[in-house]
Coordinates of C-alpha atoms and ligand atoms in Angstrom, one line a residue:
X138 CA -26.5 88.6 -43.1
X139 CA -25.8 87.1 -39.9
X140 CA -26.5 87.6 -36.0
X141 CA -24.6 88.5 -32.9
X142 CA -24.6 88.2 -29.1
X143 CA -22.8 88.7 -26.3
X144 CA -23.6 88.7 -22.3
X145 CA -21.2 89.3 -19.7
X146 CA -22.3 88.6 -15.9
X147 CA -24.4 86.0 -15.8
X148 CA -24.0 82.4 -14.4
X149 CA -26.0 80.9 -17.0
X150 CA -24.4 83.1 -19.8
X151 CA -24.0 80.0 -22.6
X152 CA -27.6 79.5 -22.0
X153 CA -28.9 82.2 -22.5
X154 CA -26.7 83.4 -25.2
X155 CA -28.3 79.8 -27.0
X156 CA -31.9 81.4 -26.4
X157 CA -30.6 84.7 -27.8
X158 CA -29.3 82.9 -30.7
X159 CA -33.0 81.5 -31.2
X160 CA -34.4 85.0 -31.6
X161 CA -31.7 86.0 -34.1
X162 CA -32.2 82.6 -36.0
X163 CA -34.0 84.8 -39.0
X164 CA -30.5 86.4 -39.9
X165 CA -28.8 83.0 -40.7
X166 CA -29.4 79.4 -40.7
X167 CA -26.3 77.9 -42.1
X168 CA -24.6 77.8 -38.9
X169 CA -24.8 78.5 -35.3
X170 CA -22.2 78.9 -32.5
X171 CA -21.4 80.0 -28.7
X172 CA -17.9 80.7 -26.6
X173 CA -18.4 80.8 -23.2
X174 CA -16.3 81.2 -20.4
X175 CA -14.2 83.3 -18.2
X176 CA -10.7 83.1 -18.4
X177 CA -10.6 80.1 -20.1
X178 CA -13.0 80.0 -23.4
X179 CA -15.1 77.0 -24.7
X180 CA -16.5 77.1 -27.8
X181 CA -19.2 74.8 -29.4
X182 CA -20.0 75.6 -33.0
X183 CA -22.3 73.6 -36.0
X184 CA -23.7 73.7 -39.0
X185 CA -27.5 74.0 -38.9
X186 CA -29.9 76.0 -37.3
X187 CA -29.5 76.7 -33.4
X188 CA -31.9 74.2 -31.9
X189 CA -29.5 71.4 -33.9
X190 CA -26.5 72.3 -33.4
X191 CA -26.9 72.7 -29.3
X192 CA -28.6 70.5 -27.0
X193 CA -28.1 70.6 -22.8
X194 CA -24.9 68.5 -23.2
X195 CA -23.0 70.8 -25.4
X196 CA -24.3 73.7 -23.2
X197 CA -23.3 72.1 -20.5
X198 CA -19.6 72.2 -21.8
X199 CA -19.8 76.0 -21.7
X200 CA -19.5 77.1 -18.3
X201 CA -18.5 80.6 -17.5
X202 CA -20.2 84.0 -16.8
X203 CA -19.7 85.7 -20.3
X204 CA -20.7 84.1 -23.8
X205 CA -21.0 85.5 -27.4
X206 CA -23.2 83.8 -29.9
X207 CA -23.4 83.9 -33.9
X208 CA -25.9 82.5 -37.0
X209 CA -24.7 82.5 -40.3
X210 CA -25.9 83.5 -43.4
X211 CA -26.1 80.5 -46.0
X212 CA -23.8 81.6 -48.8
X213 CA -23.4 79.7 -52.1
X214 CA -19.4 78.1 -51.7
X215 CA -18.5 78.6 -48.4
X216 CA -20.5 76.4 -46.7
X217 CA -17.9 74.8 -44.4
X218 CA -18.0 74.3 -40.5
X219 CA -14.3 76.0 -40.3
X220 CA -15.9 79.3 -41.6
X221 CA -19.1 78.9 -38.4
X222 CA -18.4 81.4 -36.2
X223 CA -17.8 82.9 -33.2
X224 CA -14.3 82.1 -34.2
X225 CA -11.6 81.4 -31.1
X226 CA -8.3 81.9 -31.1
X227 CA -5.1 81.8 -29.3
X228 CA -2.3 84.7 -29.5
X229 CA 0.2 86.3 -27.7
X230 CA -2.2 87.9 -25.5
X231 CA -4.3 85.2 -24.1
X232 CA -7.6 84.1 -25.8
X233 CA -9.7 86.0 -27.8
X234 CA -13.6 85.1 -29.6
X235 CA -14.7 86.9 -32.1
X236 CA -18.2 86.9 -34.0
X237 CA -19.2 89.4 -36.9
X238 CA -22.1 90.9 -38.7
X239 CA -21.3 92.6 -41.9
X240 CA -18.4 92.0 -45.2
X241 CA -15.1 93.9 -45.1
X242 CA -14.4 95.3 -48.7
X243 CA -10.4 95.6 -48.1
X244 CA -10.3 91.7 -46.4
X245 CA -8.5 90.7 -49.2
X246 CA -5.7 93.0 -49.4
X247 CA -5.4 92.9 -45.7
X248 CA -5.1 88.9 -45.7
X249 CA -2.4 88.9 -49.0
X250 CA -0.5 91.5 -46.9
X251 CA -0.7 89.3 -44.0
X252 CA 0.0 86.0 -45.8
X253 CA 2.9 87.5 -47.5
X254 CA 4.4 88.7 -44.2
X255 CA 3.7 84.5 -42.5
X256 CA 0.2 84.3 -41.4
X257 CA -1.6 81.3 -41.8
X258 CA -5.2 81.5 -41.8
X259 CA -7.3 78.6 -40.8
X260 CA -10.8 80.1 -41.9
X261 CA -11.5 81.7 -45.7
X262 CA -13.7 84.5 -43.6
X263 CA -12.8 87.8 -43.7
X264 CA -13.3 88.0 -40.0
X265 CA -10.0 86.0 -39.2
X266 CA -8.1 89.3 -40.3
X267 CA -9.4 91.4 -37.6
X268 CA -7.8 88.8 -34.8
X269 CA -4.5 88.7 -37.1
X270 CA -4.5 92.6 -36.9
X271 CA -4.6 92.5 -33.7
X272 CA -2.3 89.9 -33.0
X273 CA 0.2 91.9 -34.5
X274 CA -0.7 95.4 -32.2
X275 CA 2.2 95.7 -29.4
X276 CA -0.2 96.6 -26.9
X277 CA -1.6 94.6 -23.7
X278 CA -5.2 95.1 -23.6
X279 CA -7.0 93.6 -26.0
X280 CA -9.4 97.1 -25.9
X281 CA -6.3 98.9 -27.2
X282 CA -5.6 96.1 -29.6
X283 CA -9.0 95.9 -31.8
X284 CA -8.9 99.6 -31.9
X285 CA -5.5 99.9 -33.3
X286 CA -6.7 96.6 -35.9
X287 CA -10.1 98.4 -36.7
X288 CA -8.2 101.5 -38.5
X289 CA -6.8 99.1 -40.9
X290 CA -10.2 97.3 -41.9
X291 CA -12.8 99.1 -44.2
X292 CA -16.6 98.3 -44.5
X293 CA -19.5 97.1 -42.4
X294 CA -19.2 95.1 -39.2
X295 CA -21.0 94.8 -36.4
X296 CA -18.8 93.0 -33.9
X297 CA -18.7 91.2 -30.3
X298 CA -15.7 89.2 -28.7
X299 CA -14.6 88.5 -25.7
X300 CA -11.1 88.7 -24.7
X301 CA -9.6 88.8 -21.2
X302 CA -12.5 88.5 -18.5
X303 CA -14.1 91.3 -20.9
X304 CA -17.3 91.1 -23.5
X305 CA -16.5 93.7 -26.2
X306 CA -18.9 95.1 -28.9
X307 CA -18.3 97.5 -31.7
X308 CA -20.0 99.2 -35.1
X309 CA -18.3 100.4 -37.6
X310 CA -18.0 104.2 -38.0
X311 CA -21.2 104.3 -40.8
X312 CA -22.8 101.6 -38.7
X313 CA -24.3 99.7 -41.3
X314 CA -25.2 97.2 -39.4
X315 CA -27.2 96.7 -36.1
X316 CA -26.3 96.4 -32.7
X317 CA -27.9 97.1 -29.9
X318 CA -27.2 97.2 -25.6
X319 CA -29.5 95.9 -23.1
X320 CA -29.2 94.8 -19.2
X321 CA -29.9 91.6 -17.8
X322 CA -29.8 91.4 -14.0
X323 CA -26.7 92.8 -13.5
X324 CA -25.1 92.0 -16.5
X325 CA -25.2 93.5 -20.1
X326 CA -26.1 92.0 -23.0
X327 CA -25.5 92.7 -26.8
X328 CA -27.5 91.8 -30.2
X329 CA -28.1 92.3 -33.4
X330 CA -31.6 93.1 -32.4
X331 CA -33.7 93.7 -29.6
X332 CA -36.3 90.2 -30.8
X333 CA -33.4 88.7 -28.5
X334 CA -33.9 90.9 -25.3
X335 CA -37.6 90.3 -25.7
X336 CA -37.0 86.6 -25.3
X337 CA -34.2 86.8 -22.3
X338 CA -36.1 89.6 -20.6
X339 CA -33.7 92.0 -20.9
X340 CA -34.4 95.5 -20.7
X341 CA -33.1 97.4 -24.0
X342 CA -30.7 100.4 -23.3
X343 CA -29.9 102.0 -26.8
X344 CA -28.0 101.2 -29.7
X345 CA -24.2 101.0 -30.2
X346 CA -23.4 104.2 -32.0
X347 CA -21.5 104.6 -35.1
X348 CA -17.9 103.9 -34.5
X349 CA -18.5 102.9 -30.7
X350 CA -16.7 100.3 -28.5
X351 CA -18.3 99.4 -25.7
X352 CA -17.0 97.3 -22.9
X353 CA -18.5 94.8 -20.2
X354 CA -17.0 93.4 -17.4
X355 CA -17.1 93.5 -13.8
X356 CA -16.2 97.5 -13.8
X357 CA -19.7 98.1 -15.9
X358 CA -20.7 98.7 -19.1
X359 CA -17.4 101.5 -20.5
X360 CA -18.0 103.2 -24.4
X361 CA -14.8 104.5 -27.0
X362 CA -14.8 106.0 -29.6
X363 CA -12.8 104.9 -32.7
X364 CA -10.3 106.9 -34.2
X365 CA -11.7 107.9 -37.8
X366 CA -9.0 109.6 -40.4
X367 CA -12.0 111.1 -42.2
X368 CA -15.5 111.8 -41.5
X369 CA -18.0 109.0 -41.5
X370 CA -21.7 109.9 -41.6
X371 CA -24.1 107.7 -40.2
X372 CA -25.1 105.1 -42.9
X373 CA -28.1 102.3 -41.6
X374 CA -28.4 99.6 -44.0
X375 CA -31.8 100.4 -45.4
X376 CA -32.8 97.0 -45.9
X377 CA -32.8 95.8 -42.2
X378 CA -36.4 97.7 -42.3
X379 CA -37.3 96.7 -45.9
X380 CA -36.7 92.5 -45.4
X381 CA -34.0 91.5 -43.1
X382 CA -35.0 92.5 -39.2
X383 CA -37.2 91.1 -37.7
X384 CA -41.0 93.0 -37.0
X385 CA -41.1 92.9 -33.2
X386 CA -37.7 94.3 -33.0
X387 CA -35.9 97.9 -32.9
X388 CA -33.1 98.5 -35.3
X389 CA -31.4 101.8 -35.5
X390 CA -33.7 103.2 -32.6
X391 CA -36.7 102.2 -34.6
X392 CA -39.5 99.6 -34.7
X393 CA -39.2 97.4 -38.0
X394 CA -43.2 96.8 -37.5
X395 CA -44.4 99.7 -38.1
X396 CA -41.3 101.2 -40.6
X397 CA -43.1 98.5 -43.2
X398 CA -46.1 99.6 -42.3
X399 CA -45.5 103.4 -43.6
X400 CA -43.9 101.8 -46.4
X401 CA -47.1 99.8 -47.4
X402 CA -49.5 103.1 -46.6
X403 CA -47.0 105.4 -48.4
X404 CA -47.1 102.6 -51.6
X405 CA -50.7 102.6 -51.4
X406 CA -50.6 106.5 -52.0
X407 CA -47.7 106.1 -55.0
X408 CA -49.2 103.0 -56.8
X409 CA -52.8 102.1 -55.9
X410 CA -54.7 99.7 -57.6
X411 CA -58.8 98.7 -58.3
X412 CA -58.5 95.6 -56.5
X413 CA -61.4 93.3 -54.0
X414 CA -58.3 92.0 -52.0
X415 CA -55.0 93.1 -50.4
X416 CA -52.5 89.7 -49.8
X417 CA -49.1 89.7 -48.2
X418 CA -46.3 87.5 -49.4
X419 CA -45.9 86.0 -45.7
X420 CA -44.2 86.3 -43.7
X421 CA -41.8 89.8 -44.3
X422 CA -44.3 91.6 -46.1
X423 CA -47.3 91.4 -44.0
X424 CA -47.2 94.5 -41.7
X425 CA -46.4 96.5 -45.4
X426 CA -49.4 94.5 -46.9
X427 CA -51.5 95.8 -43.5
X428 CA -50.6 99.7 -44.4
X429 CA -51.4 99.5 -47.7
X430 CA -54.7 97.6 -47.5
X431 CA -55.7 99.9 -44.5
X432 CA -54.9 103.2 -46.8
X433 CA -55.9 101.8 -49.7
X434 CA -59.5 100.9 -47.9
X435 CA -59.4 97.5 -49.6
X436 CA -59.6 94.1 -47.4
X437 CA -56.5 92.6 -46.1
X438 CA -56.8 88.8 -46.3
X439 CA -53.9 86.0 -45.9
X440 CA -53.7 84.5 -49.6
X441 CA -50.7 82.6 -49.1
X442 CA -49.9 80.4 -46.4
X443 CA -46.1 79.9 -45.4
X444 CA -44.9 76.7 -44.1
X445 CA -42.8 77.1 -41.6
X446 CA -41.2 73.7 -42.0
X447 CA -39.3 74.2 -45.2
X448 CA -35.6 74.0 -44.3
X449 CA -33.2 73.2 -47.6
X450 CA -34.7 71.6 -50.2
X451 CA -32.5 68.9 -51.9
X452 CA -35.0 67.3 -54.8
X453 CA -36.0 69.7 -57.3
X454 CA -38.1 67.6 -60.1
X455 CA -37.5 69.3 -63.2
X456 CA -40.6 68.3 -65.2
X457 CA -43.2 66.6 -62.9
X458 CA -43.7 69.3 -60.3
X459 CA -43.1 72.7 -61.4
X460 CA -42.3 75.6 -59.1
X461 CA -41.5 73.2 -56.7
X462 CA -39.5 74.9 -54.5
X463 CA -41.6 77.9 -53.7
X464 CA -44.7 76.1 -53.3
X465 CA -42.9 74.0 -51.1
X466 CA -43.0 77.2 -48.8
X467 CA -46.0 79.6 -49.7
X468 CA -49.0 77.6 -50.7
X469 CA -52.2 80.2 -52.0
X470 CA -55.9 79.9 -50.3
X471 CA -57.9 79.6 -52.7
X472 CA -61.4 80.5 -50.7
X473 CA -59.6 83.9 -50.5
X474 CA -58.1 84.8 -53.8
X475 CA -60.6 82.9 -56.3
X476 CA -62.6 85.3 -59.0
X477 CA -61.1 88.4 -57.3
X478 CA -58.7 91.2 -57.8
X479 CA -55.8 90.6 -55.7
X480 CA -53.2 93.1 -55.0
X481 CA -50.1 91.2 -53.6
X482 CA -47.6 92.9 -51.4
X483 CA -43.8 92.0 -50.9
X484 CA -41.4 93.9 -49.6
X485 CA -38.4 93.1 -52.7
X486 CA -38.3 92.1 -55.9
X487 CA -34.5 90.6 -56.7
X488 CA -34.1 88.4 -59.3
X489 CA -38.1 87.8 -60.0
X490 CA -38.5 84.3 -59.9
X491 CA -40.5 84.2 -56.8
X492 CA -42.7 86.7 -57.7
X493 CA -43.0 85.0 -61.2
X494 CA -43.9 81.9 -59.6
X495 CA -46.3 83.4 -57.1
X496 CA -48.5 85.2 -59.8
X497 CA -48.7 81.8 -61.8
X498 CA -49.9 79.7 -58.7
X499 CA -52.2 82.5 -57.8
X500 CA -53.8 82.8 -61.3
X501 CA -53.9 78.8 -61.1
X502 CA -56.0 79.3 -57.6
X503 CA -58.4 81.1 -59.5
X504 CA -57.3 84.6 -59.5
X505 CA -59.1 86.9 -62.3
X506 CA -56.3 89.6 -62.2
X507 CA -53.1 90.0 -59.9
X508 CA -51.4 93.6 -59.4
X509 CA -48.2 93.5 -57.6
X510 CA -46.8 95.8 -55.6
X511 CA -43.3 96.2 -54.1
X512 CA -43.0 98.1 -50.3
X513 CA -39.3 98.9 -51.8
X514 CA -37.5 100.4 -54.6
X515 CA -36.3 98.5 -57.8
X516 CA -33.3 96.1 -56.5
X517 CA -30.6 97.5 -58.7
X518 CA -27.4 96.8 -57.0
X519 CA -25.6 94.6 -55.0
X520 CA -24.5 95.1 -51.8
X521 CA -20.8 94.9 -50.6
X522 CA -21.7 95.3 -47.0
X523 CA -23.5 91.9 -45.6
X524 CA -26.6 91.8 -47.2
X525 CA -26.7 88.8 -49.5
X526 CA -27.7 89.9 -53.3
X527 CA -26.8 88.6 -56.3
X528 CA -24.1 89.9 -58.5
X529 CA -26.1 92.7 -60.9
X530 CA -26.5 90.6 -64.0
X531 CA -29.1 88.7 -61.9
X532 CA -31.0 91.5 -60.6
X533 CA -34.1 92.0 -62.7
X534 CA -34.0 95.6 -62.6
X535 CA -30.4 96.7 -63.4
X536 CA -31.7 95.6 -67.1
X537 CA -35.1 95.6 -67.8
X538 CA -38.0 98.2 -67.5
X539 CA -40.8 98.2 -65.5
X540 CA -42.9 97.1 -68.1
X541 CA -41.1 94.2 -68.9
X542 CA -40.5 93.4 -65.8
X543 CA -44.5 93.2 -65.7
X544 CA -43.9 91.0 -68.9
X545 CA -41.4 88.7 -67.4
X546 CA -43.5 87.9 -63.8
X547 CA -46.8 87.9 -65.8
X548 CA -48.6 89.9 -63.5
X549 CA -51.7 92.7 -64.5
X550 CA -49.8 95.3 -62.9
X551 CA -46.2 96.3 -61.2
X552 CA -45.9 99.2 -59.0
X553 CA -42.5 100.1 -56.7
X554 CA -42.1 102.4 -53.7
X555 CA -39.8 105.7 -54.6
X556 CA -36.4 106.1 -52.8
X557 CA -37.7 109.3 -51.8
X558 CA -41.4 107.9 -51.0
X559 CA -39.4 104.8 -48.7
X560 CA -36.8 107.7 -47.4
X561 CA -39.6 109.9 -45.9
X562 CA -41.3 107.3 -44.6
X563 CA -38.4 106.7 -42.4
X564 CA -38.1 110.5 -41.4
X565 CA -34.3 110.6 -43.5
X566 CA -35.1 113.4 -45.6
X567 CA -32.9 116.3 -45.0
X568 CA -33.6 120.4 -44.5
X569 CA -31.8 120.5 -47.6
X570 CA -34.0 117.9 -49.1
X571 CA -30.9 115.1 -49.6
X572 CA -32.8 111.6 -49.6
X573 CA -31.8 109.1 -47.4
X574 CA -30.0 111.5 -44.5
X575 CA -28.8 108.4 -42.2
X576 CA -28.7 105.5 -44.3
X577 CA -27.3 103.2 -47.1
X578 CA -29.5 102.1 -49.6
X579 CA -26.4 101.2 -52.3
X580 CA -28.9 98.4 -53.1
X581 CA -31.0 100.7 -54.7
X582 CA -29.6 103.6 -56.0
X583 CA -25.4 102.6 -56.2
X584 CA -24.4 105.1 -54.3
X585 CA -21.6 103.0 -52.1
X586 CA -20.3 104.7 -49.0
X587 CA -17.6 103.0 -48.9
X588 CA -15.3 102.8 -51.9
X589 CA -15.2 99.1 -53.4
X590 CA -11.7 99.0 -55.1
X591 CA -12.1 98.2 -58.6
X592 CA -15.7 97.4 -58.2
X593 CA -17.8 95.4 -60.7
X594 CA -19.3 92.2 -60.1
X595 CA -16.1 90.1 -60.5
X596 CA -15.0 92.3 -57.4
X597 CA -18.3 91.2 -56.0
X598 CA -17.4 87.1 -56.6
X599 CA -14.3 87.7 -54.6
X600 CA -16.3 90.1 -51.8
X601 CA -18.9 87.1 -51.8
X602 CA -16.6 84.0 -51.1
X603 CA -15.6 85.5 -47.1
X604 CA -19.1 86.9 -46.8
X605 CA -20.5 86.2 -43.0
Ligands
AMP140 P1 -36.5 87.0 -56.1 O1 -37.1 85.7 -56.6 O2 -35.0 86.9 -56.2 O3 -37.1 88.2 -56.7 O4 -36.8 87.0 -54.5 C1 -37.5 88.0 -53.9 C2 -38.0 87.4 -52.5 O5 -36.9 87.1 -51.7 C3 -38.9 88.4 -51.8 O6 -40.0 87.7 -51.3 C4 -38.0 88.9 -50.6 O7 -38.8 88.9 -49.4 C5 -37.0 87.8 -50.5 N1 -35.6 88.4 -50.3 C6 -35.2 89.6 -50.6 N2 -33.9 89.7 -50.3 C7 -33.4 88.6 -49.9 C8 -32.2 88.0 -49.4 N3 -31.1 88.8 -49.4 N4 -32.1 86.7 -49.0 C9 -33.2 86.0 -49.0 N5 -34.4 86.4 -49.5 C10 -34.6 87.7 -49.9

């Protein structure tokens, strides 16, 4: 869970990668970072969201007409400013920044191998490896030295570096993760969505494919393929559209908006409910709540306000204030929800406590019965591929039923999306009728596209630790 971007041509490029940064701030907040430059490469990097870490001074240290830009996922343990990306290093063949989206599941293999044969690694990320890979290629051009690295690593990344005058980015060959193209001016840009190319102006091209390079510099915008020993079907992390992109953006060619949306009309369909009132949990599932209350015919009303001035909270009383922490964020209106029938809407149910806590506080606002309904399948597994769930034990619904599930969040009623009802919503069933033609969704059914080792959630404690 992180976010990526890159420009080349532009004489503003740290600038605007900064602004780019702001519109990818949603996919991490732990830290934020930039390397700018031409030749020479400047980086600036800090823990803390984007508008903290930079101000016009730092900025002002990154000249240069070619940047790359990255926000971090806040991960339990790793927390450290050595792990912020876009990390820069020096090797035999000049400078080269690097800044990833996704988890590599054979990182640590790759680094023990590495260690064992004298590399010292300054970062516990399992990003450093790539640049050690490549440090080791006997090739010139950088281009020819990520590919050759990249058949070594397996698992999800979405990457962007720059490296000798040139601003690189690549998907991995089941793109799991998003990337897109765009032009500014005469420049191109790269990023993890297009909510940043809305905010720069840029004009959005397409996506990075599947196992595509692309290359910028002053010879245009080139594309390679990588070299794949074995076929490698397309596989687009499902839950970009459930929870993780942004609404106003394009992922995988389409709009996150309206992909909840069917998801919310096509849950009204499977798992309606007698209700007076249809409430989103703000803000990622309000376009779902807006299908479902439109199909449903039942009013769609904001029940719960978000504040959007929660960052960490440090001071959790244990006994004075209860639920402190989530009402700390969503507050309910009670002029809305009192002495009705509220259906509530959220696009994921993981561990349960947030819903738990949202049914309480809307019962205590006066509530006469609550029926919640999830725009997603039950949350079964975790993922090994950059989305940040919890090892399996903690997921409510690798153990329980749906009726104790019910039990444990208290509401009237519980109601999930199908695979198959989320998968045709998204146009990814097949002629052959296979579910989910296109895309992961490991999270919720455990079918991993890419093998995992061992697997089992001590594999996942170790896959966690160099998460980005
Ligand atoms: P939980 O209390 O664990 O059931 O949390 C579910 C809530 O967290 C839902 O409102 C989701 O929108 C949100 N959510 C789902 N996945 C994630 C994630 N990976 N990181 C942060 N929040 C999430």
């Amino acid at each position: 869970m992180c976010g990526v971007f890159g420009i080349h041509g532009h004489d503003e490029a740290a600038k605007i990668a900064y602004l780019g940064l702001h519109a990818l701030q949603h996919r991490g907040q732990e830290s934020a970072g930039v390397v700018a430059g031409d030749r020479t490469l400047r980086r600036h990097v800090g823990m803390g969201l984007v508008a903290d870490v930079f101000d016009e001074k730092t900025l002002g240290r990154l000249p240069g007409a070619a940047a790359i830009g990255h926000t971090r996922y806040s991960t339990a343990g790793s927390s450290e400013v050595r792990n912020a990306q876009p990390f820069l290093f020096e090797y035999s063949g000049g400078s080269v920044a690097i800044a990833h989206n996704g988890n590599l599941v054979n990182a640590e293999d790759l680094r023990n191998r590495l260690e064992a044969s004298g590399s010292i690694f300054q970062t516990s990320s399992d990003t450093e490896v790539i640049v050690h890979l490549m440090a080791k290629v006997p090739e010139f051009d950088p281009v020819n030295r990520l590919i050759a690295a990249l058949r070594q690593v397996q698992g999800a990344y979405s990457l962007v570096l720059l490296a000798d005058d040139k601003l690189i980015g690549v998907r991995d060959p089941h793109g799991f993760r998003p990337l897109v193209i765009g032009r500014l001016k005469d420049g191109y840009v790269l990023s993890s969505e297009t909510s940043a190319f809305d905010l720069i102006e840029a004009e959005y091209i397409r996506d990075v494919e599947p196992g595509e390079l692309v290359v910028a510099d002053n010879a245009g915008l080139r594309s390679f393929k990588l070299a794949t020993s074995e076929a490698a079907p397309s596989r687009f992390c499902i839950f970009e559209h459930v929870y993780f992109a942004r609404p106003d953006s394009l992922v995988n060619g389409k709009s996150v908006y309206r992909a909840r949306e069917r998801m919310g009309t096509r849950l009204a369909e499977e798992q309606p409910a007698i209700a007076d009132v249809v409430i989103p949990v703000p803000d990622s599932g309000v376009p779902s709540a807006i299908g479902y209350a439109k199909r449903a015919g039942i009013p769609f009303e904001m029940g719960l306000i978000r504040s959007h001035y929660v960052g960490r909270t440090f001071i959790e009383p244990q006994d004075s204030i209860r639920h402190f922490g989530v009402r700390l964020k969503l507050s309910p209106v009670r002029s809305v929800v009192d002495g009705k029938r509220v259906v509530v809407v959220d696009d994921s149910l993981v561990r349960g406590t947030t819903s738990r806590k949202i049914v309480k506080m809307l019962r205590a606002a006066g509530a006469r019965e609550v029926h919640l309904r999830i725009s997603a399948p039950p949350t079964t597994n975790p993922c090994f591929y950059g989305i940040d769930t919890p090892n399996r034990s903690e997921l409510v619904a690798a153990s329980h039923t749906l009726d104790e599930i019910a039990r444990y969040v208290t509401c009237d009623s519980l109601g999930y999306l199908s695979h198959e009802g989320m998968m045709s919503t998204m146009g990814a069933i097949g002629e052959d009728g296979e579910v989910g033609v296109g895309y992961c969704s490991a999270c919720f059914t455990g079918v991993y596209p890419v093998q995992l080792g061992k697997g089992g959630d001590g594999e996942l404690v170790r896959l966690r630790r160099n998460k980005v």
